[in-house]
Tab-separated table of C-alpha atoms and ligand atoms in Angstrom:
chain	number	residue	atom	x	y	z
A	1	MET	CA	79.866	87.576	102.099
A	2	LYS	CA	83.187	88.329	100.413
A	3	LYS	CA	86.040	89.204	102.737
A	4	ILE	CA	88.881	91.611	101.927
A	5	VAL	CA	91.821	93.002	103.829
A	6	VAL	CA	93.151	96.508	103.200
A	7	LEU	CA	96.802	97.142	104.085
A	8	GLY	CA	98.141	100.660	104.573
A	9	SER	CA	101.051	102.423	106.218
A	10	GLY	CA	99.745	105.977	106.385
A	11	ASN	CA	96.780	108.238	105.827
A	12	GLY	CA	94.153	105.704	104.736
A	13	SER	CA	92.002	107.892	102.475
A	14	ASN	CA	91.684	105.074	99.903
A	15	PHE	CA	90.740	102.669	102.688
A	16	GLU	CA	87.973	105.029	103.810
A	17	ALA	CA	86.680	105.381	100.231
A	18	ILE	CA	86.553	101.565	99.950
A	19	VAL	CA	84.684	101.162	103.246
A	20	LYS	CA	82.124	103.799	102.251
A	21	TYR	CA	81.640	102.316	98.777
A	22	PHE	CA	80.915	98.799	100.042
A	23	ASN	CA	78.739	100.191	102.825
A	24	GLY	CA	78.616	96.996	104.905
A	25	ASN	CA	78.015	94.494	102.092
A	26	THR	CA	81.617	93.176	102.137
A	27	ASP	CA	83.572	92.051	105.191
A	28	ILE	CA	86.545	94.419	105.485
A	29	VAL	CA	89.579	94.118	107.754
A	30	CYS	CA	92.283	96.787	108.006
A	31	ILE	CA	95.907	96.164	108.852
A	32	SER	CA	98.850	98.503	109.174
A	33	ASN	CA	102.557	97.969	109.730
A	34	ASN	CA	102.676	101.380	111.444
A	35	LYS	CA	100.946	101.477	114.816
A	36	ASP	CA	100.551	105.269	114.650
A	37	ALA	CA	99.124	105.316	111.115
A	38	PHE	CA	95.989	107.371	110.607
A	39	ILE	CA	94.478	104.450	108.664
A	40	LEU	CA	94.051	102.599	111.994
A	41	ALA	CA	92.315	105.604	113.567
A	42	ARG	CA	89.993	105.796	110.554
A	43	ALA	CA	89.214	102.081	110.887
A	44	LYS	CA	88.267	102.502	114.563
A	45	GLU	CA	86.074	105.477	113.704
A	46	LEU	CA	84.378	103.532	110.892
A	47	GLY	CA	83.863	100.443	113.074
A	48	ILE	CA	86.154	98.245	110.959
A	49	LYS	CA	88.246	95.431	112.506
A	50	ASN	CA	91.836	96.642	112.559
A	51	PHE	CA	95.220	95.284	113.529
A	52	TYR	CA	98.757	96.605	113.818
A	53	ILE	CA	100.910	93.886	112.305
A	54	GLN	CA	104.641	94.155	111.777
A	55	HIS	CA	105.703	93.582	108.192
A	56	ASN	CA	107.612	90.425	109.106
A	57	ASP	CA	104.507	88.943	110.726
A	58	LEU	CA	102.362	89.208	107.581
A	59	HIS	CA	103.105	85.607	106.607
A	60	ASP	CA	101.683	84.293	109.893
A	61	PHE	CA	98.651	86.535	109.563
A	62	PHE	CA	97.808	85.334	106.042
A	63	LYS	CA	98.385	81.696	107.046
A	64	LYS	CA	95.792	82.056	109.770
A	65	ASN	CA	93.246	84.230	107.939
A	66	HIS	CA	91.624	83.717	104.555
A	67	PHE	CA	90.589	86.657	102.344
A	68	ASP	CA	89.109	86.803	98.856
A	69	LEU	CA	91.432	89.717	98.091
A	70	ALA	CA	94.231	91.706	99.721
A	71	VAL	CA	94.215	95.392	98.786
A	72	LEU	CA	97.325	97.528	99.197
A	73	ALA	CA	96.410	101.173	99.815
A	74	GLY	CA	99.545	103.124	100.595
A	75	TYR	CA	101.343	100.079	102.024
A	76	MET	CA	104.938	101.161	101.585
A	77	ARG	CA	106.746	97.806	101.777
A	78	ILE	CA	107.419	95.062	99.238
A	79	ILE	CA	105.330	91.927	99.847
A	80	SER	CA	107.454	88.764	99.792
A	81	PRO	CA	106.683	85.906	97.353
A	82	GLU	CA	105.866	83.655	100.352
A	83	VAL	CA	103.089	86.037	101.410
A	84	LEU	CA	101.931	86.618	97.812
A	85	ASN	CA	101.424	82.825	97.574
A	86	LEU	CA	98.858	82.969	100.373
A	87	CYS	CA	96.421	85.505	98.880
A	88	ASP	CA	95.651	87.525	95.723
A	89	PHE	CA	97.043	91.049	96.077
A	90	ILE	CA	96.363	94.271	94.191
A	91	ASN	CA	97.925	97.716	94.563
A	92	ILE	CA	97.132	101.291	93.573
A	93	HIS	CA	99.851	103.680	92.470
A	94	PRO	CA	99.465	107.375	91.606
A	95	SER	CA	101.236	107.367	88.231
A	96	LEU	CA	100.918	105.911	84.785
A	97	LEU	CA	103.133	102.903	85.461
A	98	PRO	CA	105.805	102.033	84.472
A	99	ASP	CA	106.564	105.759	84.863
A	100	PHE	CA	107.355	107.199	88.302
A	101	LYS	CA	107.531	104.128	90.511
A	102	GLY	CA	108.141	104.311	94.253
A	103	LYS	CA	107.479	107.071	96.751
A	104	ASN	CA	106.068	110.544	95.982
A	105	ALA	CA	105.051	109.596	92.454
A	106	ILE	CA	102.746	112.604	91.985
A	107	LYS	CA	105.557	114.962	92.994
A	108	GLN	CA	107.987	113.166	90.701
A	109	ALA	CA	105.580	113.599	87.775
A	110	TYR	CA	104.756	117.217	88.665
A	111	ASP	CA	108.428	118.150	88.913
A	112	ALA	CA	109.116	116.427	85.594
A	113	GLY	CA	106.519	118.725	83.990
A	114	VAL	CA	104.529	115.970	82.287
A	115	ASN	CA	101.235	116.959	80.674
A	116	GLN	CA	99.549	113.628	81.426
A	117	ILE	CA	99.485	111.925	84.760
A	118	GLY	CA	97.322	109.173	86.179
A	119	VAL	CA	96.499	106.270	88.423
A	120	THR	CA	97.344	102.593	87.965
A	121	ILE	CA	95.762	99.584	89.673
A	122	HIS	CA	97.727	96.379	89.203
A	123	ARG	CA	98.244	92.862	90.465
A	124	VAL	CA	101.141	92.689	92.934
A	125	THR	CA	104.452	90.928	92.425
A	126	ASN	CA	107.566	91.274	94.534
A	127	LEU	CA	108.881	93.942	92.151
A	128	LEU	CA	108.283	97.560	93.217
A	129	ASP	CA	105.023	98.775	91.637
A	130	GLY	CA	105.260	95.834	89.205
A	131	GLY	CA	102.640	93.260	88.133
A	132	SER	CA	100.039	93.195	85.387
A	133	ILE	CA	97.882	96.265	85.003
A	134	LEU	CA	94.150	95.967	85.721
A	135	LYS	CA	93.170	99.579	85.159
A	136	GLN	CA	94.804	102.880	84.253
A	137	VAL	CA	93.122	106.266	84.379
A	138	VAL	CA	94.827	109.010	82.391
A	139	HIS	CA	94.455	112.572	83.632
A	140	LYS	CA	95.517	115.758	81.850
A	141	VAL	CA	97.625	118.190	83.893
A	142	LYS	CA	96.077	121.670	83.623
A	143	THR	CA	98.440	124.522	82.805
A	144	GLY	CA	99.468	126.437	85.919
A	145	ILE	CA	97.956	123.962	88.389
A	146	SER	CA	99.672	123.818	91.787
A	147	TYR	CA	101.138	120.598	93.127
A	148	GLU	CA	98.538	120.523	95.915
A	149	GLU	CA	95.646	120.876	93.460
A	150	LEU	CA	97.029	118.134	91.251
A	151	GLU	CA	97.517	115.839	94.236
A	152	GLU	CA	93.889	116.360	95.246
A	153	GLU	CA	92.677	115.589	91.718
A	154	ILE	CA	94.689	112.362	91.632
A	155	HIS	CA	93.461	111.263	95.043
A	156	ASN	CA	89.863	111.882	93.957
A	157	ILE	CA	90.433	109.665	90.919
A	158	GLU	CA	91.913	106.972	93.183
A	159	HIS	CA	88.946	107.107	95.549
A	160	GLN	CA	86.473	106.714	92.673
A	161	THR	CA	88.352	104.026	90.777
A	162	TYR	CA	89.806	101.649	93.367
A	163	PRO	CA	86.500	100.474	94.928
A	164	GLN	CA	85.033	99.787	91.458
A	165	VAL	CA	88.009	97.638	90.443
A	166	ILE	CA	87.850	95.740	93.754
A	167	GLU	CA	84.145	95.094	93.234
A	168	SER	CA	84.705	93.789	89.730
A	169	ILE	CA	87.484	91.433	90.915
A	170	LEU	CA	85.224	90.108	93.680
A	171	GLN	CA	82.500	89.459	91.100
A	172	GLU	CA	84.578	88.110	88.208
A	173	GLY	CA	87.595	86.564	89.933
A	174	PHE	CA	91.204	87.688	90.209
A	175	GLU	CA	92.579	85.815	87.202
A	176	GLN	CA	89.618	86.465	84.919
A	177	CYS	CA	89.214	90.126	85.654
A	178	GLU	CA	90.148	92.247	82.657
A	179	TYR	CA	89.154	95.738	83.500
B	1	GAR	C1	97.977	106.763	97.423
B	1	GAR	O1	98.128	107.890	96.595
B	1	GAR	C2	98.530	105.519	96.770
B	1	GAR	O2	98.322	105.500	95.381
B	1	GAR	C3	99.995	105.630	97.090
B	1	GAR	O3	100.009	106.050	98.428
B	1	GAR	C4	98.878	106.889	98.662
B	1	GAR	C5	98.185	106.419	99.908
B	1	GAR	O4	97.181	107.339	100.287
B	1	GAR	N1	100.685	104.391	96.911
B	1	GAR	C6	101.925	104.292	96.462
B	1	GAR	O5	102.626	105.248	96.210
B	1	GAR	C7	102.433	102.854	96.262
B	1	GAR	N2	103.707	102.845	95.659
B	1	GAR	P1	96.096	106.931	101.359
B	1	GAR	O6	96.844	106.304	102.554
B	1	GAR	O7	95.435	108.223	101.736
B	1	GAR	O8	95.156	105.945	100.735
């Protein structure tokens, strides 16, 4: 069975979507650098192995544990090259990268008044929201939509798209995968 680790610092809604999509046919481990993060509570509720691991201890963790893929889902720290050497990492970001990198990307885009917004899934490098793009979903911003409505639409797109990209990487391989 393939084995993945999902890393998050906060809410964990993408993590939950991934767990539900794979429905027991992939070994999933959850780690968070924030011991109070809701992602850890979700993992407990869903019966998924979960660990609080400080960011600086990630290297040790990946030395000791092998995964077919490491999935960042709201993990709000840069992964060092030493850790990136130990596993293949992907990330999801709620913008059409390279636009609106960093925190609160949906709000940044909403405030900028763009008429297209989106979601990007990409391989991870040690540059903020950098790395080659695996998949981008473009979404039109409806006239008059509130920020909250737009945020919900984007999260729904994330929850549908991320598990599918993970599945295709697990089937085709990290290097080969051209989504
Ligand atoms: C998601 O929208 C994800 O794209 C974003 O954090 C949110 C986490 O939500 N990631 C970034 O902004 C990375 N720069 P979740 O914890 O509910 O999955």
